[in-house]
Structure formats: C-alpha cells, structure tokens
C-alpha atoms as one frame of an Amber mdcrd trajectory, in Angstrom:
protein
 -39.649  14.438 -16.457 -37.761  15.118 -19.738 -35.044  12.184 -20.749 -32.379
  14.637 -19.936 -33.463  15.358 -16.223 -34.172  10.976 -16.047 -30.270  11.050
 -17.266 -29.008  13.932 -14.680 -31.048  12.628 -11.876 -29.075   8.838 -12.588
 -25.706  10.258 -13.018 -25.987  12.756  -9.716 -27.131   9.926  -7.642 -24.416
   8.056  -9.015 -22.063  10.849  -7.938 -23.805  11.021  -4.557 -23.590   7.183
  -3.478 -19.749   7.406  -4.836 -19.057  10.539  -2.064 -20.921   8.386   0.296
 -18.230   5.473  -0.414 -15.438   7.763  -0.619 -16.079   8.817   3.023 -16.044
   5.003   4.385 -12.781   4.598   2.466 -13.980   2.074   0.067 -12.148   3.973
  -3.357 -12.959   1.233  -5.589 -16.578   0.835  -5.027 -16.911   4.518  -5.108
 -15.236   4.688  -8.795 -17.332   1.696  -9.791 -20.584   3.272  -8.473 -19.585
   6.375 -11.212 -18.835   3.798 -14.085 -22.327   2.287 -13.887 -23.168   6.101
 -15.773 -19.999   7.043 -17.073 -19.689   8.829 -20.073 -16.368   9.295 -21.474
 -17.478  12.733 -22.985 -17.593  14.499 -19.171 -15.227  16.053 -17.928 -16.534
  15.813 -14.126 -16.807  12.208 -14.250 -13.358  11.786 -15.672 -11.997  13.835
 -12.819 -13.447  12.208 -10.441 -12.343   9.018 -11.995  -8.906   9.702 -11.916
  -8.880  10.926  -8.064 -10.756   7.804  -6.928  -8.402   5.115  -9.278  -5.447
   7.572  -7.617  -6.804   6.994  -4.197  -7.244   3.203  -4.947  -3.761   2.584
  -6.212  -5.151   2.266  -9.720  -2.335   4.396 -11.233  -2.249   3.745 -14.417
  -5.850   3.170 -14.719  -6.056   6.784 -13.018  -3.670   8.606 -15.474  -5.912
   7.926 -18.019  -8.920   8.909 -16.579  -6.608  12.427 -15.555  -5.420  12.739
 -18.960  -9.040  12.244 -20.671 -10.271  14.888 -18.592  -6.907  17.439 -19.854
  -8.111  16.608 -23.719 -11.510  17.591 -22.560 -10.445  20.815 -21.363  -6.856
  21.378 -22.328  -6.729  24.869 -20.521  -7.719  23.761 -17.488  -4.913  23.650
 -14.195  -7.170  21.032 -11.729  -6.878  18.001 -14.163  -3.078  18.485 -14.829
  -2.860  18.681 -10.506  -4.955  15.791 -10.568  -2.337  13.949 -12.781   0.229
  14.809 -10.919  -0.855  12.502  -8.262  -0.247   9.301  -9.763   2.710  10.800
 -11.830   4.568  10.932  -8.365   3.172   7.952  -7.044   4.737   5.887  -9.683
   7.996   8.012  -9.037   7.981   9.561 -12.137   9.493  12.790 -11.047  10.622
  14.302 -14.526   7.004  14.268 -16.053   5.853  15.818 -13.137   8.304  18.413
 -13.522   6.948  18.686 -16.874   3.142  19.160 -15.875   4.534  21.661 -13.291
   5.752  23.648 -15.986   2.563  22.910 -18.067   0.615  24.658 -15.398   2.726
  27.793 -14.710   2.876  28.537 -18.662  -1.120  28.470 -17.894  -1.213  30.197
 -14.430   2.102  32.143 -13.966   1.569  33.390 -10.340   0.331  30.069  -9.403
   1.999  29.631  -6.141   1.231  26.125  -5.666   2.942  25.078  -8.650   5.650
  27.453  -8.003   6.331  25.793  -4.182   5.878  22.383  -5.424   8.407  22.447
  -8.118  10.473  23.992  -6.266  10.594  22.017  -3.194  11.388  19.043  -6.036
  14.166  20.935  -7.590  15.205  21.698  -3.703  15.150  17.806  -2.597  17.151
  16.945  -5.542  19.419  19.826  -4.686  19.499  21.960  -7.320  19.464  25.149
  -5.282  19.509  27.533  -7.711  16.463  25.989  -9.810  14.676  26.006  -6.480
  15.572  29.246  -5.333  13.812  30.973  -8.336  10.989  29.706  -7.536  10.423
  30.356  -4.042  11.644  34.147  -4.893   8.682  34.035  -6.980   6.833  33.218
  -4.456   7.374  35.835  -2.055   7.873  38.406  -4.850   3.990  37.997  -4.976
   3.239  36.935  -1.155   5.980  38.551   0.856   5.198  37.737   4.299   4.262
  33.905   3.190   5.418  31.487   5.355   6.284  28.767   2.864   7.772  30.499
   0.731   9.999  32.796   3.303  10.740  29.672   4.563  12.057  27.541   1.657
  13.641  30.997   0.135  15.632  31.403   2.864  16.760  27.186   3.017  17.910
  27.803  -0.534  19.755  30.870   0.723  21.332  29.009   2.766  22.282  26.300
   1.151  23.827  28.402  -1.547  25.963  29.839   1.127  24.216  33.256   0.383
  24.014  33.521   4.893  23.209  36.866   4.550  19.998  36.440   2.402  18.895
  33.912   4.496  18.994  35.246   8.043  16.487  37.960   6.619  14.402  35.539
   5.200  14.446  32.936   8.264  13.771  36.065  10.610  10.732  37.556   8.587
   9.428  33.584   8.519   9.872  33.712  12.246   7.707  36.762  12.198   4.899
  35.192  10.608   5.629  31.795  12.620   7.386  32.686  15.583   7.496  29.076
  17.312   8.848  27.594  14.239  11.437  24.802  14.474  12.702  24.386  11.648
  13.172  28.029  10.341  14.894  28.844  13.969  17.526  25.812  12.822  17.703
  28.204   9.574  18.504  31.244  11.168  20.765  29.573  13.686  22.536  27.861
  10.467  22.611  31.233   8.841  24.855  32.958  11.913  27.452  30.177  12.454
C-alpha cells in the first residue's frame, strides 16, 4: 500500500466515524473526529467542517471553515449555501443577502437562491424586491408551487388582486388542499 492510499484510507475512515457521530447527534465529536486528519488544503474536509461547527453552534468557528472552502473553489454555489447557515444564525441578514446575490451572479436560474432571497426581501416587506424574484421563479417553473405561491402573496400585498387570484388559483391547482394559498385567494376577492 502506497503512502497515498495509507493517507486516503486514514482520512475516509475519519470521514466515516464522523457520519457515524453525526447520526447520534454528537456534532462536536464528529468535527473533531475530521480534525485528527484535517488538511486545510481540502476542500471536502473544509465543507464538512463548516456544516458540523454550524450544526454545533460553532458559528464563527464554522464561517471560517465555509469561507476556506469558497477560496478553495471560488466558483463553487454549495460552500457559499453552506455559509449562509451560520450567516443567518448569527442574524446577519444583509451578508446573507449578499451571498444570495453572490450565487445568482454564478447560477442565474438558481431557484433556490431566487425563493430564499426573496422570501427575505418578502418578510422584511419589501414587496416589490420580493416579487421579482418569485416571477423569476415561475417564469422558469410555471406550475411551481412555491413560487405560485409566494408570487401571488406579493401580488397581493401590492394590492395587484387581480394578479394574485390567478396565481393563488393555479397554486391551488398544483396543491389543492392548501391553507394558506386558499386564505390568498380568499384575500384576493374581498
């Protein structure tokens, strides 16, 4: 066995036992288990480093595992999701706004970036912000759920009734039993 195999063997056993302590909940033991072969030049261990210090309440501590793993492949969209984690954990809304943004100028028809920023832009009420997004959204997935859904709250909220019974009644299409676009479409009548 070559030096290189002794070395992979190590650091996928390492990898194994920390999946094995993930499972029984114990985060910190699990990111410990991958430090005992960590090497700050891989980008796997990194990641995984920054989800288990996430999942442990390690913020900070996982932020900079996240962010290694974005210098060590800057193109990459799953370490900047990653990131995003602790970013709103720690309540730091506007950087996460940022890394939203980050990953669309990477991924434009990424949908999940799309919903999530809107929904922010939508809690914080900025209707109009949201609503772009969520047009995106079912520009590319018409019959989407989530994003008929939230399209047509924005809709609403804009006072655009119209716009919104169509979207609330295609959601209810794809969801018929749904609560809360039936309170939409009800909303969108009055």
């Amino acid at each position: 066995m070559t030096l290189a195999q002794t070395d992979f063997s190590r650091v996928q056993k390492a990898f194994s036992e920390s999946y094995e302590l993930e499972a029984k909940g114990d985060f910190k033991a699990a990111a410990d288990k991958l430090k005992t072969v960590y090497d700050e030049g891989a980008y796997e261990q990194n990641l995984r480093l920054g989800w288990l210090n996430y999942m442990a309440g390690n913020f900070n501590e996982s932020l900079a595992f996240y962010q290694k793993s974005m210098e060590l492949m800057p193109y990459a969209d799953e370490p900047r999701f990653g990131y995003i984690f602790p970013l709103s954990a720690l309540g730091r809304w506007d950087e996460v706004i940022s890394i939203y943004e980050r990953i669309l100028e990477n991924s434009h028809h990424n949908t999940k970036a799309m919903y999530n920023l809107g929904t922010i832009y939508y809690n914080r009420k900025q209707y109009d912000k949201a609503l772009e997004y969520f047009k995106n959204i079912t520009d590319l997935y018409p019959f989407d759920y989530d994003g008929l859904h939230m399209y047509g709250w924005c809709n609403l909220q804009l006072g655009k009734k119209k716009e919104a019974r169509l979207l609330f009644e295609k959601a209810l299409l794809n969801r018929p039993d749904d609560i809360s676009a039936a309170e939409g479409l009800s909303g969108s009548l009055r």
